[in-house]
């Protein structure tokens, strides 16, 4: 099945409800009479849903689609949850004119986060190159999708590339730093230690586009799709902190992950 809304307890869902009427999508008929379709890391997408989403996209439907090589946030939401597989969009990326590198992951040295390490003979910190920040230098300036963004956090993100001769405009929105490397997704699925990834890191000097806007060149098929190479960024702990005020628990935004989603939806709602 495909859902167009994040789990209800996630902060991003409550933020969206402030500005949009939310309608869950569970079968092709649910795509009728919706203005924007939000898809987050679908698993085992049925063929009839894949066809319906494609028809929706070429009939003028607007889409915000989050891809992932393995959604680590599911483990955070419930320790019993295993690391999920890569997103299943079927043949949609090819039909939409791009490739998602679902067997690769970005390691970013310049924007890496810092984590604590404790072993029998060592306690300290190391850089986590797989969980890294997105900074202003990585946001394409002058675009409404990246307006007022200062800092975002992603993990196990991968990249997009336009297909040659695709009838689309491929507009990069967010990129990793120059000091980054594209690694096999096995470093995530096999749980390779961040210190080991850091030890072997070598920048490959290639651009890495983590989010892009796809616009169709053909007026008969007016594609309008924003694609993002990480779904974990939607989870509360990647952009908010919790605070107890009285007896009420609040999630307070610290990073701009939520603002990026709102910007993207605002652009698509046009």
Short mmCIF file of C-alpha atoms in Angstrom, two decimals:
data_model
loop_
_atom_site.label_atom_id
_atom_site.label_comp_id
_atom_site.label_asym_id
_atom_site.label_seq_id
_atom_site.Cartn_x
_atom_site.Cartn_y
_atom_site.Cartn_z
CA UNK A 1 0.00 0.00 0.00
CA UNK A 2 0.97 3.63 -0.38
CA UNK A 3 0.19 6.25 2.21
CA UNK A 4 0.28 9.98 1.58
CA UNK A 5 0.60 10.88 5.23
CA UNK A 6 3.21 10.18 7.87
CA UNK A 7 2.25 8.29 11.03
CA UNK A 8 -0.15 10.45 13.09
CA UNK A 9 2.18 10.86 16.06
CA UNK A 10 4.90 12.44 13.93
CA UNK A 11 5.28 16.20 14.25
CA UNK A 12 5.30 16.73 10.48
CA UNK A 13 1.76 15.32 10.26
CA UNK A 14 0.42 17.81 12.77
CA UNK A 15 2.23 20.63 10.96
CA UNK A 16 0.63 19.66 7.65
CA UNK A 17 -2.82 19.53 9.21
CA UNK A 18 -2.50 23.22 10.10
CA UNK A 19 -2.51 24.14 6.41
CA UNK A 20 -3.96 21.19 4.48
CA UNK A 21 -6.87 18.78 4.62
CA UNK A 22 -5.23 15.34 4.83
CA UNK A 23 -6.70 12.38 2.98
CA UNK A 24 -5.02 8.96 3.31
CA UNK A 25 -4.39 7.17 -0.01
CA UNK A 26 -4.79 3.39 0.17
CA UNK A 27 -6.15 2.51 -3.27
CA UNK A 28 -6.23 4.13 -6.74
CA UNK A 29 -9.70 5.57 -6.27
CA UNK A 30 -8.40 7.66 -3.35
CA UNK A 31 -6.35 9.70 -5.85
CA UNK A 32 -9.51 11.38 -7.12
CA UNK A 33 -10.01 15.00 -6.13
CA UNK A 34 -6.70 15.56 -4.34
CA UNK A 35 -4.47 18.54 -5.07
CA UNK A 36 -1.09 17.16 -3.96
CA UNK A 37 0.06 13.60 -3.38
CA UNK A 38 2.71 13.10 -0.68
CA UNK A 39 4.43 9.70 -0.87
CA UNK A 40 6.92 8.65 1.79
CA UNK A 41 9.08 5.54 1.28
CA UNK A 42 6.47 3.12 -0.17
CA UNK A 43 7.00 -0.61 0.22
CA UNK A 44 5.71 -3.26 -2.20
CA UNK A 45 3.71 -0.83 -4.32
CA UNK A 46 0.90 -2.67 -6.16
CA UNK A 47 0.93 -2.38 -9.95
CA UNK A 48 -2.54 -0.83 -10.07
CA UNK A 49 -1.42 1.88 -7.65
CA UNK A 50 1.74 2.50 -9.67
CA UNK A 51 -0.33 2.97 -12.83
CA UNK A 52 -2.81 5.22 -11.02
CA UNK A 53 -0.03 7.43 -9.63
CA UNK A 54 1.53 7.76 -13.08
CA UNK A 55 -1.85 8.67 -14.63
CA UNK A 56 -2.37 11.18 -11.82
CA UNK A 57 1.07 12.73 -12.49
CA UNK A 58 0.56 13.19 -16.25
CA UNK A 59 -2.97 14.48 -15.77
CA UNK A 60 -1.67 17.50 -13.88
CA UNK A 61 -1.40 16.04 -10.38
CA UNK A 62 1.33 17.43 -8.11
CA UNK A 63 3.58 15.06 -6.17
CA UNK A 64 6.08 15.32 -3.29
CA UNK A 65 7.92 11.98 -3.16
CA UNK A 66 10.40 10.82 -0.51
CA UNK A 67 12.77 7.99 -1.43
CA UNK A 68 15.05 5.98 0.87
CA UNK A 69 17.57 3.16 0.66
CA UNK A 70 16.50 1.95 4.14
CA UNK A 71 14.33 3.97 6.51
CA UNK A 72 16.24 4.08 9.78
CA UNK A 73 13.52 6.14 11.45
CA UNK A 74 11.34 3.04 11.63
CA UNK A 75 13.86 1.53 14.06
CA UNK A 76 13.69 4.67 16.18
CA UNK A 77 9.89 4.60 16.19
CA UNK A 78 9.93 1.01 17.44
CA UNK A 79 13.04 -0.98 18.43
CA UNK A 80 11.33 -4.18 17.31
CA UNK A 81 11.09 -2.84 13.74
CA UNK A 82 13.71 -4.13 11.34
CA UNK A 83 15.46 -1.87 8.84
CA UNK A 84 13.10 -1.64 5.88
CA UNK A 85 14.02 -2.21 2.26
CA UNK A 86 14.60 0.55 -0.26
CA UNK A 87 11.59 2.49 -1.50
CA UNK A 88 9.49 0.72 -4.10
CA UNK A 89 8.29 3.13 -6.78
CA UNK A 90 8.30 0.46 -9.49
CA UNK A 91 8.94 1.97 -12.92
CA UNK A 92 7.81 5.48 -11.95
CA UNK A 93 11.32 7.05 -11.70
CA UNK A 94 12.16 5.95 -15.24
CA UNK A 95 8.82 7.23 -16.54
CA UNK A 96 9.41 10.51 -14.74
CA UNK A 97 12.87 10.89 -16.28
CA UNK A 98 15.32 10.24 -13.46
CA UNK A 99 17.20 7.54 -11.60
CA UNK A 100 17.34 7.09 -7.83
CA UNK A 101 20.51 5.36 -6.63
CA UNK A 102 18.86 2.87 -4.27
CA UNK A 103 22.05 0.84 -3.87
CA UNK A 104 24.18 3.80 -2.74
CA UNK A 105 24.44 6.20 0.19
CA UNK A 106 26.06 9.62 0.59
CA UNK A 107 28.91 10.13 3.07
CA UNK A 108 29.55 13.84 3.69
CA UNK A 109 32.67 14.86 5.62
CA UNK A 110 32.16 18.65 5.68
CA UNK A 111 28.62 18.41 7.04
CA UNK A 112 28.98 15.32 9.22
CA UNK A 113 27.34 15.04 12.62
CA UNK A 114 29.18 14.02 15.80
CA UNK A 115 28.35 10.94 17.84
CA UNK A 116 29.64 9.42 21.08
CA UNK A 117 31.59 6.16 21.14
CA UNK A 118 32.07 3.86 24.10
CA UNK A 119 34.08 0.66 23.91
CA UNK A 120 36.00 -1.41 26.43
CA UNK A 121 39.16 0.64 25.88
CA UNK A 122 37.92 3.93 24.43
CA UNK A 123 35.33 6.61 25.11
CA UNK A 124 35.01 9.70 22.97
CA UNK A 125 33.38 11.03 19.82
CA UNK A 126 33.66 10.48 16.09
CA UNK A 127 32.14 11.98 12.99
CA UNK A 128 29.13 10.29 11.44
CA UNK A 129 29.39 10.86 7.68
CA UNK A 130 26.13 9.05 6.89
CA UNK A 131 24.07 11.27 9.19
CA UNK A 132 24.90 14.78 8.10
CA UNK A 133 23.58 18.32 7.95
CA UNK A 134 22.46 20.15 4.85
CA UNK A 135 23.73 23.73 4.95
CA UNK A 136 23.03 26.92 2.96
CA UNK A 137 25.88 26.14 0.55
CA UNK A 138 23.95 23.03 -0.48
CA UNK A 139 20.62 24.79 -1.05
CA UNK A 140 20.03 26.15 -4.56
CA UNK A 141 19.57 29.87 -3.96
CA UNK A 142 16.76 31.96 -5.36
CA UNK A 143 14.19 29.16 -5.40
CA UNK A 144 11.00 29.14 -3.30
CA UNK A 145 11.57 25.49 -2.34
CA UNK A 146 14.73 26.45 -0.41
CA UNK A 147 13.58 29.85 0.85
CA UNK A 148 14.83 30.70 4.37
CA UNK A 149 16.36 27.27 4.94
CA UNK A 150 19.43 27.32 7.18
CA UNK A 151 20.06 23.78 8.38
CA UNK A 152 18.54 20.35 7.80
CA UNK A 153 19.53 16.86 8.94
CA UNK A 154 19.41 13.66 6.88
CA UNK A 155 20.67 10.11 7.30
CA UNK A 156 21.36 7.33 4.80
CA UNK A 157 20.43 9.72 1.99
CA UNK A 158 21.02 8.87 -1.65
CA UNK A 159 20.98 10.79 -4.90
CA UNK A 160 19.11 11.41 -8.13
CA UNK A 161 20.35 11.82 -11.68
CA UNK A 162 18.32 12.88 -14.74
CA UNK A 163 18.00 10.35 -17.53
CA UNK A 164 19.54 11.32 -20.85
CA UNK A 165 17.04 12.86 -23.28
CA UNK A 166 14.19 12.72 -20.75
CA UNK A 167 11.40 15.18 -21.71
CA UNK A 168 11.73 16.98 -18.38
CA UNK A 169 13.47 19.85 -16.66
CA UNK A 170 15.58 18.52 -13.76
CA UNK A 171 16.13 21.33 -11.24
CA UNK A 172 18.52 20.54 -8.34
CA UNK A 173 17.29 21.82 -4.98
CA UNK A 174 19.66 20.32 -2.40
CA UNK A 175 23.16 18.87 -2.76
CA UNK A 176 25.81 17.34 -0.54
CA UNK A 177 29.09 19.17 -0.01
CA UNK A 178 32.14 18.88 -2.29
CA UNK A 179 33.80 16.81 0.44
CA UNK A 180 31.50 13.83 -0.03
CA UNK A 181 31.59 10.30 -1.37
CA UNK A 182 29.00 7.89 -2.76
CA UNK A 183 29.29 4.54 -0.98
CA UNK A 184 27.53 1.21 -1.29
CA UNK A 185 24.30 1.08 0.71
CA UNK A 186 25.79 -1.97 2.45
CA UNK A 187 27.55 0.36 4.90
CA UNK A 188 24.04 1.07 6.24
CA UNK A 189 22.40 -2.33 5.87
CA UNK A 190 25.45 -4.06 7.39
CA UNK A 191 25.69 -1.43 10.14
CA UNK A 192 29.32 -0.48 9.47
CA UNK A 193 30.63 1.65 12.34
CA UNK A 194 30.89 5.41 11.61
CA UNK A 195 34.55 5.42 12.69
CA UNK A 196 35.31 2.77 10.07
CA UNK A 197 33.52 4.80 7.36
CA UNK A 198 35.49 7.89 8.39
CA UNK A 199 38.78 5.98 8.29
CA UNK A 200 38.27 4.95 4.65
CA UNK A 201 36.60 8.14 3.41
CA UNK A 202 37.85 9.68 0.17
CA UNK A 203 35.95 12.48 -1.56
CA UNK A 204 35.03 11.58 -5.14
CA UNK A 205 34.52 15.17 -6.38
CA UNK A 206 31.16 14.41 -7.99
CA UNK A 207 27.94 16.39 -7.48
CA UNK A 208 25.32 14.62 -5.37
CA UNK A 209 21.77 15.86 -5.78
CA UNK A 210 19.62 14.87 -2.80
CA UNK A 211 16.45 16.75 -3.81
CA UNK A 212 15.19 18.04 -7.14
CA UNK A 213 12.13 19.46 -8.86
CA UNK A 214 10.97 17.65 -12.01
CA UNK A 215 8.94 19.65 -14.52
CA UNK A 216 7.60 18.21 -17.75
CA UNK A 217 8.54 19.83 -21.07
CA UNK A 218 5.47 18.36 -22.78
CA UNK A 219 2.31 20.42 -22.22
CA UNK A 220 0.25 17.29 -22.83
CA UNK A 221 1.96 15.63 -19.85
CA UNK A 222 2.64 18.46 -17.37
CA UNK A 223 4.77 16.71 -14.75
CA UNK A 224 5.28 18.63 -11.50
CA UNK A 225 7.12 16.47 -8.97
CA UNK A 226 9.53 17.24 -6.13
CA UNK A 227 11.75 14.29 -5.18
CA UNK A 228 13.78 13.86 -1.97
CA UNK A 229 16.44 11.17 -1.39
CA UNK A 230 15.74 10.59 2.32
CA UNK A 231 12.57 9.87 4.27
CA UNK A 232 14.14 9.73 7.75
CA UNK A 233 14.32 13.52 7.68
CA UNK A 234 10.57 13.55 8.35
CA UNK A 235 10.87 11.80 11.71
CA UNK A 236 10.61 13.98 14.82
CA UNK A 237 14.08 13.36 16.23
CA UNK A 238 15.74 14.54 13.01
CA UNK A 239 14.45 18.11 13.32
CA UNK A 240 12.72 18.67 16.67
CA UNK A 241 13.43 18.34 20.35
CA UNK A 242 10.86 17.39 22.98
CA UNK A 243 10.05 19.55 25.99
CA UNK A 244 7.69 19.00 28.90
CA UNK A 245 5.63 22.08 29.78
CA UNK A 246 3.39 21.37 32.73
CA UNK A 247 1.95 17.96 31.94
CA UNK A 248 2.08 18.50 28.18
CA UNK A 249 4.79 17.14 25.87
CA UNK A 250 5.79 19.41 22.98
CA UNK A 251 8.03 18.87 19.96
CA UNK A 252 9.94 22.09 19.27
CA UNK A 253 11.53 22.57 15.82
CA UNK A 254 15.32 23.05 15.86
CA UNK A 255 16.11 22.39 12.18
CA UNK A 256 14.45 23.22 8.87
CA UNK A 257 13.30 19.78 7.74
CA UNK A 258 9.68 20.68 8.36
CA UNK A 259 10.07 24.07 6.69
CA UNK A 260 11.44 22.40 3.57
CA UNK A 261 8.38 20.15 3.36
CA UNK A 262 6.07 23.16 3.79
CA UNK A 263 8.02 25.12 1.17
CA UNK A 264 7.77 22.23 -1.29
CA UNK A 265 4.04 21.82 -0.77
CA UNK A 266 3.54 25.56 -1.10
CA UNK A 267 5.35 25.54 -4.45
CA UNK A 268 3.34 22.56 -5.67
CA UNK A 269 0.05 24.10 -4.57
CA UNK A 270 1.12 27.11 -6.65
#
